[in-house]
């Protein structure tokens, strides 16, 4: 193209010069009168060249171009070094007597506490705890006159702001009997916490620090985001063993399998339907905020573990050592076979009833001690529990022995494994904190909030990686067709991303999370669009091999006549100089 | 099963929507029945049919009757069968391949057979007489035909170990019934020609495919079957060689072929044979033809014994390009002892060049036609209680004592479609470019060059040659 344009300019520039030269020559050298036919030929050649350059080349370029819709490249490249503000709205309510009178008069006001969260990559995260201080209303005062903190919490009127991610902290008088004497604060199962007040001049600052401590325990912490952003944090921050939750996805499939490797001796029954309804469903209904869940169950016979357990003569039992556990899963997984049918990640929970020859079977941890739950889990895969049959059942001549699985301990183990797999481990609190027991759903509301925070940030990070790599790829390979629908998906992802970031900084977690999911869906759709691959396999050299029969015969005469014209011109000028 | 093409490897997944009306007895919850039927064929081959039936109660209920708008029929005309088909099939078995009859399912033996047919049927079954609730039944069948004659060095004797390289040691512990049946019918011969060892504990007589059959029964749940040894290795010896001519021809069988020449038109023909000596019966013929064979429905011809045979029912759904195939369904009366030919002409369509399969010159498969018929019995059969009778007899359910139901699949066809030269677009581009370039070149020359006459300067040699020629012609030299 560049060459063609140059050629065109040269042709246009040369023509007047040529004419001027002719005129001069005609005046100066009547002897060298040129043949009019020759001049006409020259003009024709120049015409051809101009046509080819001005009309032919652009026409060819336009008609053979790959269609590439415009993408917001600059915006995508900015994503990488984005500053994400995560705002946590905290409403702090002071009860009568929890604050010196002097400080009370300053109320209500708002403090913002902003902190940087260190990350390895260019993306920056800032957590903002926005604390709105106010005095308690009369109904709240009444509620807090109850005897215990649990009762008080139940009696509290529903807070005005009880959305996902928000916190309500009540400051109670320092000597209040609501809390046991050795506890400084109480964290409830919902989004409410109680903190003891303080005295003295610095009362507000002391209380502020306490509130921040409580708020961080209940909400965003580095740990929570570390678990979400796994590979983006500096390595030393990563607690390798425990923090590998399932990747954020639009849905999950949960499979409960009962493995009975020895149907000759055991006839195992489990009431999985009832157990799922009673224990798993409530938990899932809360977790449905982060995705769709579907559950199924199966019974597999003759499904063996890949490892032969070791006999322990001292306790006349069999043991599975910790180092052999990784080999247990693979042979079993071949039989599970639900992975093929689902687009979503599958989480497996296996209940293994060991064969009679190998029971009782116990799992040992790294130190050689028995694992009390007799279960283990594999991050991002699922959990396995060994269920030993009561040995007294074997005192019979009738085989198979009927075994009815007691689902309560089993579901307890599976639920706590589920918490680990989803990245909501049982919270660990400082000593002087009192932790309320979880509600009937099995998950505290603020734990859910933490999870949603983490998932929202993880989603945004995924969008950033997807869009940047897509932009890089499209930039690198010019042959890829970018259709309008791909472009519109990219724009939609960008819009949703910006909305999510905006809502995060405004503290609307629920809206932000929804937007972040949309952004992930759109960006993945754009990235995996099959139309991106259509023209990838037409390399440039092959295309030009096809054009050569056209280009070569057309270009050669034009170039040759151009060279001839130039050479003749130069010769004529030299001749003129000689004559002069 | 009278299959017209025993060599066609055919995997069929039939999802049968519609109740199995014949079950009335209260079935158990979550039951498994397994059985193996061994049929020595007169040619010396052995056919082995495995059947597994799993039945379970589920909350998955049918809603009202079946809405016919949701009925779908799909067929994959051909798939190269390999162990990849067997592995997932085996996974569906409760005992996998660890215990019971499924121990015999060894892939390297099953795929070195002359016939292989594998099926999965799933259907709802009424749990009680009023059909308030249904159970689901998963029936898996596998039929293989071992060429015992050629692999056994001319001997027709066989044993389980020789066929499967395994023996049976136990029943699947989950099975409520586990049987092996061996066909020891005499086929009208006076003396016993077969000897089975170990001797069976009992025998079973039934009318299968309109013929009275006797089976030696081995109950694997009965410990007496394994008495003496720990495993059951069934052996069969022929006392005298049966002549092959006495082989029974099934009453209904069919063939299908494509005829015609050239790449434009052709004809699909299905030949239906009714070999019953004195009974005529109707046959429901279902054909699905892909859209790229454009059927000429007016050429549909059904002829029996040289006369036109008018079908009593025709349903035709025309194809839509790239959306749905032709569907042709006919009810044809087959007179006794007759051959009926159903033929229809078609035109081959041109596909878009991206629609061709990777090996287009191999041809395109056309799915087999399906024949469903109630074939009359020669011998009277008493209506059986299907829950208690062996599984294989339910494969050919009788509507009353005088006939049995048969569904036949003919062989799939291979049709060649006109295939373009796939490098053509490039050739066309190159050729057009060259033509344009040639025209352009002469045009360019005409317009840019100047032409004027010039006295030719001739070399001495040329003048000498010219003078010689001129002298010969009698013209004065130059």
mmCIF file of C-alpha atoms in Angstrom, chain A residues 195-444:
data_model
loop_
_atom_site.group_PDB
_atom_site.id
_atom_site.type_symbol
_atom_site.label_atom_id
_atom_site.label_comp_id
_atom_site.label_asym_id
_atom_site.label_seq_id
_atom_site.Cartn_x
_atom_site.Cartn_y
_atom_site.Cartn_z
ATOM 1 C CA UNK A 195 -18.624 -3.952 70.768
ATOM 2 C CA UNK A 196 -17.953 -2.647 74.261
ATOM 3 C CA UNK A 197 -17.576 1.088 74.548
ATOM 4 C CA UNK A 198 -14.702 2.986 76.136
ATOM 5 C CA UNK A 199 -14.036 5.846 78.533
ATOM 6 C CA UNK A 200 -11.624 8.661 78.626
ATOM 7 C CA UNK A 201 -10.480 11.322 76.244
ATOM 8 C CA UNK A 202 -9.487 9.038 73.437
ATOM 9 C CA UNK A 203 -12.711 7.053 73.697
ATOM 10 C CA UNK A 204 -13.729 7.606 70.072
ATOM 11 C CA UNK A 205 -10.354 6.557 68.672
ATOM 12 C CA UNK A 206 -10.247 3.456 70.868
ATOM 13 C CA UNK A 207 -13.758 2.515 69.829
ATOM 14 C CA UNK A 208 -12.922 3.256 66.211
ATOM 15 C CA UNK A 209 -10.048 0.818 66.302
ATOM 16 C CA UNK A 210 -12.188 -1.863 67.902
ATOM 17 C CA UNK A 211 -14.875 -1.376 65.305
ATOM 18 C CA UNK A 212 -12.363 -1.654 62.536
ATOM 19 C CA UNK A 213 -11.082 -4.895 64.029
ATOM 20 C CA UNK A 214 -14.585 -6.331 64.201
ATOM 21 C CA UNK A 215 -15.478 -5.097 60.744
ATOM 22 C CA UNK A 216 -12.393 -6.678 59.275
ATOM 23 C CA UNK A 217 -13.124 -9.940 61.016
ATOM 24 C CA UNK A 218 -16.558 -9.942 59.461
ATOM 25 C CA UNK A 219 -15.823 -8.586 56.066
ATOM 26 C CA UNK A 220 -13.036 -7.935 53.631
ATOM 27 C CA UNK A 221 -9.620 -9.039 54.678
ATOM 28 C CA UNK A 222 -6.456 -9.707 52.769
ATOM 29 C CA UNK A 223 -7.010 -13.370 53.400
ATOM 30 C CA UNK A 224 -10.415 -13.381 51.776
ATOM 31 C CA UNK A 225 -9.134 -11.660 48.696
ATOM 32 C CA UNK A 226 -6.027 -13.816 48.703
ATOM 33 C CA UNK A 227 -8.176 -16.868 48.428
ATOM 34 C CA UNK A 228 -10.029 -15.308 45.528
ATOM 35 C CA UNK A 229 -7.066 -13.996 43.617
ATOM 36 C CA UNK A 230 -4.880 -17.030 44.287
ATOM 37 C CA UNK A 231 -2.126 -16.500 41.801
ATOM 38 C CA UNK A 232 -2.163 -12.736 41.819
ATOM 39 C CA UNK A 233 -0.882 -12.237 45.328
ATOM 40 C CA UNK A 234 2.739 -12.283 46.404
ATOM 41 C CA UNK A 235 3.635 -15.866 47.128
ATOM 42 C CA UNK A 236 4.435 -15.500 50.784
ATOM 43 C CA UNK A 237 0.898 -14.333 51.401
ATOM 44 C CA UNK A 238 -0.506 -17.499 49.987
ATOM 45 C CA UNK A 239 -1.306 -20.151 52.493
ATOM 46 C CA UNK A 240 -0.818 -23.000 50.086
ATOM 47 C CA UNK A 241 -2.630 -25.790 51.829
ATOM 48 C CA UNK A 242 -5.952 -24.382 52.749
ATOM 49 C CA UNK A 243 -6.810 -21.623 50.360
ATOM 50 C CA UNK A 244 -7.674 -23.193 47.047
ATOM 51 C CA UNK A 245 -11.380 -22.734 46.698
ATOM 52 C CA UNK A 246 -13.336 -23.633 43.617
ATOM 53 C CA UNK A 247 -13.057 -21.216 40.766
ATOM 54 C CA UNK A 248 -15.889 -18.821 40.335
ATOM 55 C CA UNK A 249 -18.405 -20.246 37.917
ATOM 56 C CA UNK A 250 -21.992 -19.626 36.927
ATOM 57 C CA UNK A 251 -23.052 -22.960 38.341
ATOM 58 C CA UNK A 252 -21.868 -26.050 40.100
ATOM 59 C CA UNK A 253 -22.894 -29.650 39.977
ATOM 60 C CA UNK A 254 -22.728 -31.640 43.172
ATOM 61 C CA UNK A 255 -22.653 -35.421 43.036
ATOM 62 C CA UNK A 256 -23.044 -37.610 46.081
ATOM 63 C CA UNK A 257 -21.797 -41.147 45.491
ATOM 64 C CA UNK A 258 -22.019 -44.123 47.737
ATOM 65 C CA UNK A 259 -19.246 -46.560 46.987
ATOM 66 C CA UNK A 260 -19.882 -50.131 47.949
ATOM 67 C CA UNK A 261 -16.923 -52.219 46.807
ATOM 68 C CA UNK A 262 -18.188 -55.379 48.458
ATOM 69 C CA UNK A 263 -21.892 -55.922 47.736
ATOM 70 C CA UNK A 264 -21.504 -59.566 48.729
ATOM 71 C CA UNK A 265 -21.063 -58.676 52.388
ATOM 72 C CA UNK A 266 -22.739 -55.281 52.608
ATOM 73 C CA UNK A 267 -26.122 -54.150 51.495
ATOM 74 C CA UNK A 268 -25.860 -50.452 52.111
ATOM 75 C CA UNK A 269 -28.782 -48.069 52.195
ATOM 76 C CA UNK A 270 -28.518 -44.349 52.539
ATOM 77 C CA UNK A 271 -31.297 -41.845 52.703
ATOM 78 C CA UNK A 272 -29.611 -39.328 50.485
ATOM 79 C CA UNK A 273 -32.822 -37.647 49.427
ATOM 80 C CA UNK A 274 -33.786 -36.829 52.996
ATOM 81 C CA UNK A 275 -30.278 -35.788 53.911
ATOM 82 C CA UNK A 276 -29.992 -33.437 50.963
ATOM 83 C CA UNK A 277 -33.345 -31.919 51.765
ATOM 84 C CA UNK A 278 -32.550 -31.391 55.429
ATOM 85 C CA UNK A 279 -28.912 -30.404 55.409
ATOM 86 C CA UNK A 280 -27.658 -29.488 51.982
ATOM 87 C CA UNK A 281 -30.638 -27.676 50.507
ATOM 88 C CA UNK A 282 -30.754 -24.872 53.129
ATOM 89 C CA UNK A 283 -27.037 -24.327 52.760
ATOM 90 C CA UNK A 284 -27.367 -24.258 48.991
ATOM 91 C CA UNK A 285 -30.286 -21.867 49.058
ATOM 92 C CA UNK A 286 -28.005 -19.349 50.742
ATOM 93 C CA UNK A 287 -25.142 -20.099 48.395
ATOM 94 C CA UNK A 288 -27.429 -19.722 45.410
ATOM 95 C CA UNK A 289 -26.365 -16.081 45.533
ATOM 96 C CA UNK A 290 -23.110 -17.146 43.880
ATOM 97 C CA UNK A 291 -24.408 -19.588 41.303
ATOM 98 C CA UNK A 292 -26.829 -22.299 40.296
ATOM 99 C CA UNK A 293 -26.497 -25.620 41.991
ATOM 100 C CA UNK A 294 -27.722 -28.964 40.825
ATOM 101 C CA UNK A 295 -27.387 -32.130 42.815
ATOM 102 C CA UNK A 296 -27.513 -35.799 42.027
ATOM 103 C CA UNK A 297 -26.633 -39.014 43.747
ATOM 104 C CA UNK A 298 -25.600 -42.492 42.732
ATOM 105 C CA UNK A 299 -24.625 -45.818 44.217
ATOM 106 C CA UNK A 300 -21.594 -47.505 42.716
ATOM 107 C CA UNK A 301 -20.764 -51.130 43.322
ATOM 108 C CA UNK A 302 -17.363 -52.705 42.985
ATOM 109 C CA UNK A 303 -15.754 -49.280 42.987
ATOM 110 C CA UNK A 304 -12.399 -49.814 44.640
ATOM 111 C CA UNK A 305 -9.900 -47.367 45.993
ATOM 112 C CA UNK A 306 -6.651 -47.343 44.103
ATOM 113 C CA UNK A 307 -4.613 -48.112 47.204
ATOM 114 C CA UNK A 308 -4.462 -51.248 49.303
ATOM 115 C CA UNK A 309 -4.750 -50.211 52.933
ATOM 116 C CA UNK A 310 -2.056 -51.272 55.388
ATOM 117 C CA UNK A 311 -2.926 -53.629 58.230
ATOM 118 C CA UNK A 312 -2.211 -52.304 61.655
ATOM 119 C CA UNK A 313 -1.787 -55.290 63.977
ATOM 120 C CA UNK A 314 -1.880 -53.220 67.166
ATOM 121 C CA UNK A 315 -5.444 -52.049 66.661
ATOM 122 C CA UNK A 316 -6.410 -54.828 64.230
ATOM 123 C CA UNK A 317 -7.586 -52.234 61.773
ATOM 124 C CA UNK A 318 -6.563 -51.007 58.357
ATOM 125 C CA UNK A 319 -5.082 -47.614 57.680
ATOM 126 C CA UNK A 320 -4.726 -45.321 54.713
ATOM 127 C CA UNK A 321 -1.620 -43.190 55.153
ATOM 128 C CA UNK A 322 -1.756 -39.507 54.244
ATOM 129 C CA UNK A 323 0.849 -39.878 51.511
ATOM 130 C CA UNK A 324 -1.231 -42.506 49.693
ATOM 131 C CA UNK A 325 -4.412 -40.440 49.617
ATOM 132 C CA UNK A 326 -3.619 -38.726 46.297
ATOM 133 C CA UNK A 327 -3.649 -42.160 44.636
ATOM 134 C CA UNK A 328 -7.072 -42.975 45.961
ATOM 135 C CA UNK A 329 -9.040 -40.651 43.745
ATOM 136 C CA UNK A 330 -8.002 -41.451 40.176
ATOM 137 C CA UNK A 331 -9.270 -45.047 39.870
ATOM 138 C CA UNK A 332 -12.530 -44.080 41.498
ATOM 139 C CA UNK A 333 -13.020 -41.092 39.260
ATOM 140 C CA UNK A 334 -13.111 -43.276 36.164
ATOM 141 C CA UNK A 335 -16.288 -44.807 37.504
ATOM 142 C CA UNK A 336 -17.983 -41.581 38.587
ATOM 143 C CA UNK A 337 -18.610 -40.461 35.073
ATOM 144 C CA UNK A 338 -20.735 -37.377 35.581
ATOM 145 C CA UNK A 339 -18.147 -34.954 34.290
ATOM 146 C CA UNK A 340 -19.004 -35.459 30.654
ATOM 147 C CA UNK A 341 -22.585 -34.345 30.979
ATOM 148 C CA UNK A 342 -22.032 -30.974 32.571
ATOM 149 C CA UNK A 343 -20.653 -27.623 31.551
ATOM 150 C CA UNK A 344 -20.171 -26.592 35.137
ATOM 151 C CA UNK A 345 -17.502 -27.789 37.531
ATOM 152 C CA UNK A 346 -18.476 -30.976 39.310
ATOM 153 C CA UNK A 347 -17.950 -31.425 43.014
ATOM 154 C CA UNK A 348 -17.877 -35.000 44.188
ATOM 155 C CA UNK A 349 -18.674 -36.270 47.628
ATOM 156 C CA UNK A 350 -17.954 -39.944 48.092
ATOM 157 C CA UNK A 351 -18.991 -42.114 50.959
ATOM 158 C CA UNK A 352 -16.842 -45.207 50.936
ATOM 159 C CA UNK A 353 -17.938 -48.312 52.798
ATOM 160 C CA UNK A 354 -14.776 -50.438 52.885
ATOM 161 C CA UNK A 355 -14.982 -54.095 51.954
ATOM 162 C CA UNK A 356 -15.287 -56.521 54.804
ATOM 163 C CA UNK A 357 -11.726 -57.754 54.356
ATOM 164 C CA UNK A 358 -10.429 -54.226 54.865
ATOM 165 C CA UNK A 359 -12.579 -52.941 57.650
ATOM 166 C CA UNK A 360 -12.416 -51.091 59.859
ATOM 167 C CA UNK A 361 -10.490 -48.623 57.740
ATOM 168 C CA UNK A 362 -9.039 -45.417 59.127
ATOM 169 C CA UNK A 363 -7.350 -42.484 57.513
ATOM 170 C CA UNK A 364 -4.094 -41.315 59.056
ATOM 171 C CA UNK A 365 -2.811 -37.784 58.889
ATOM 172 C CA UNK A 366 0.810 -36.831 58.297
ATOM 173 C CA UNK A 367 1.802 -37.466 61.897
ATOM 174 C CA UNK A 368 0.324 -40.944 61.873
ATOM 175 C CA UNK A 369 -2.657 -40.089 64.043
ATOM 176 C CA UNK A 370 -6.143 -41.141 63.061
ATOM 177 C CA UNK A 371 -8.261 -38.474 61.432
ATOM 178 C CA UNK A 372 -11.273 -38.115 63.700
ATOM 179 C CA UNK A 373 -13.754 -37.524 60.907
ATOM 180 C CA UNK A 374 -12.261 -40.353 58.811
ATOM 181 C CA UNK A 375 -12.520 -38.087 55.791
ATOM 182 C CA UNK A 376 -10.363 -35.964 53.555
ATOM 183 C CA UNK A 377 -10.957 -33.520 50.770
ATOM 184 C CA UNK A 378 -9.166 -32.619 47.614
ATOM 185 C CA UNK A 379 -9.323 -28.941 46.669
ATOM 186 C CA UNK A 380 -11.464 -28.205 43.637
ATOM 187 C CA UNK A 381 -12.477 -31.842 43.366
ATOM 188 C CA UNK A 382 -14.512 -32.848 46.378
ATOM 189 C CA UNK A 383 -14.367 -34.978 49.480
ATOM 190 C CA UNK A 384 -14.180 -38.622 50.456
ATOM 191 C CA UNK A 385 -15.393 -40.077 53.715
ATOM 192 C CA UNK A 386 -14.840 -43.616 54.912
ATOM 193 C CA UNK A 387 -17.825 -45.126 56.666
ATOM 194 C CA UNK A 388 -16.990 -48.190 58.707
ATOM 195 C CA UNK A 389 -19.629 -50.798 59.293
ATOM 196 C CA UNK A 390 -20.266 -51.614 62.915
ATOM 197 C CA UNK A 391 -18.203 -54.805 63.521
ATOM 198 C CA UNK A 392 -20.946 -56.365 65.620
ATOM 199 C CA UNK A 393 -23.053 -56.572 62.458
ATOM 200 C CA UNK A 394 -20.780 -59.341 61.206
ATOM 201 C CA UNK A 395 -21.950 -61.712 63.941
ATOM 202 C CA UNK A 396 -24.418 -63.241 61.604
ATOM 203 C CA UNK A 397 -24.542 -66.023 59.099
ATOM 204 C CA UNK A 398 -26.675 -64.136 56.667
ATOM 205 C CA UNK A 399 -24.842 -62.162 54.077
ATOM 206 C CA UNK A 400 -25.064 -59.499 52.812
ATOM 207 C CA UNK A 401 -25.286 -57.563 56.037
ATOM 208 C CA UNK A 402 -27.790 -54.756 55.940
ATOM 209 C CA UNK A 403 -26.173 -51.417 56.637
ATOM 210 C CA UNK A 404 -28.201 -48.279 57.139
ATOM 211 C CA UNK A 405 -25.987 -45.254 56.893
ATOM 212 C CA UNK A 406 -26.422 -42.702 59.657
ATOM 213 C CA UNK A 407 -26.589 -39.584 57.536
ATOM 214 C CA UNK A 408 -26.059 -36.996 60.286
ATOM 215 C CA UNK A 409 -22.286 -37.441 60.808
ATOM 216 C CA UNK A 410 -21.847 -37.973 57.082
ATOM 217 C CA UNK A 411 -23.601 -34.758 56.169
ATOM 218 C CA UNK A 412 -21.735 -32.902 58.896
ATOM 219 C CA UNK A 413 -18.473 -33.900 57.255
ATOM 220 C CA UNK A 414 -19.711 -33.188 53.752
ATOM 221 C CA UNK A 415 -21.023 -29.774 54.735
ATOM 222 C CA UNK A 416 -17.792 -28.719 56.366
ATOM 223 C CA UNK A 417 -15.918 -29.993 53.310
ATOM 224 C CA UNK A 418 -18.281 -27.997 51.162
ATOM 225 C CA UNK A 419 -17.419 -24.879 53.152
ATOM 226 C CA UNK A 420 -13.744 -25.511 52.542
ATOM 227 C CA UNK A 421 -14.278 -26.181 48.863
ATOM 228 C CA UNK A 422 -16.221 -22.976 48.394
ATOM 229 C CA UNK A 423 -13.730 -20.972 50.391
ATOM 230 C CA UNK A 424 -15.759 -20.282 53.525
ATOM 231 C CA UNK A 425 -13.743 -22.082 56.196
ATOM 232 C CA UNK A 426 -14.926 -22.020 59.789
ATOM 233 C CA UNK A 427 -13.932 -18.577 61.049
ATOM 234 C CA UNK A 428 -11.100 -18.193 63.529
ATOM 235 C CA UNK A 429 -11.585 -15.300 65.892
ATOM 236 C CA UNK A 430 -9.362 -13.602 68.459
ATOM 237 C CA UNK A 431 -9.830 -14.868 72.035
ATOM 238 C CA UNK A 432 -11.850 -11.983 73.332
ATOM 239 C CA UNK A 433 -14.434 -12.276 70.558
ATOM 240 C CA UNK A 434 -17.638 -14.145 71.105
ATOM 241 C CA UNK A 435 -18.884 -15.857 67.988
ATOM 242 C CA UNK A 436 -22.566 -16.512 67.560
ATOM 243 C CA UNK A 437 -23.568 -19.970 66.375
ATOM 244 C CA UNK A 438 -24.541 -20.134 62.716
ATOM 245 C CA UNK A 439 -28.221 -19.951 61.786
ATOM 246 C CA UNK A 440 -30.135 -23.007 60.658
ATOM 247 C CA UNK A 441 -28.833 -22.659 57.111
ATOM 248 C CA UNK A 442 -25.348 -23.512 58.335
ATOM 249 C CA UNK A 443 -23.731 -20.366 57.028
ATOM 250 C CA UNK A 444 -23.502 -16.994 58.745
#
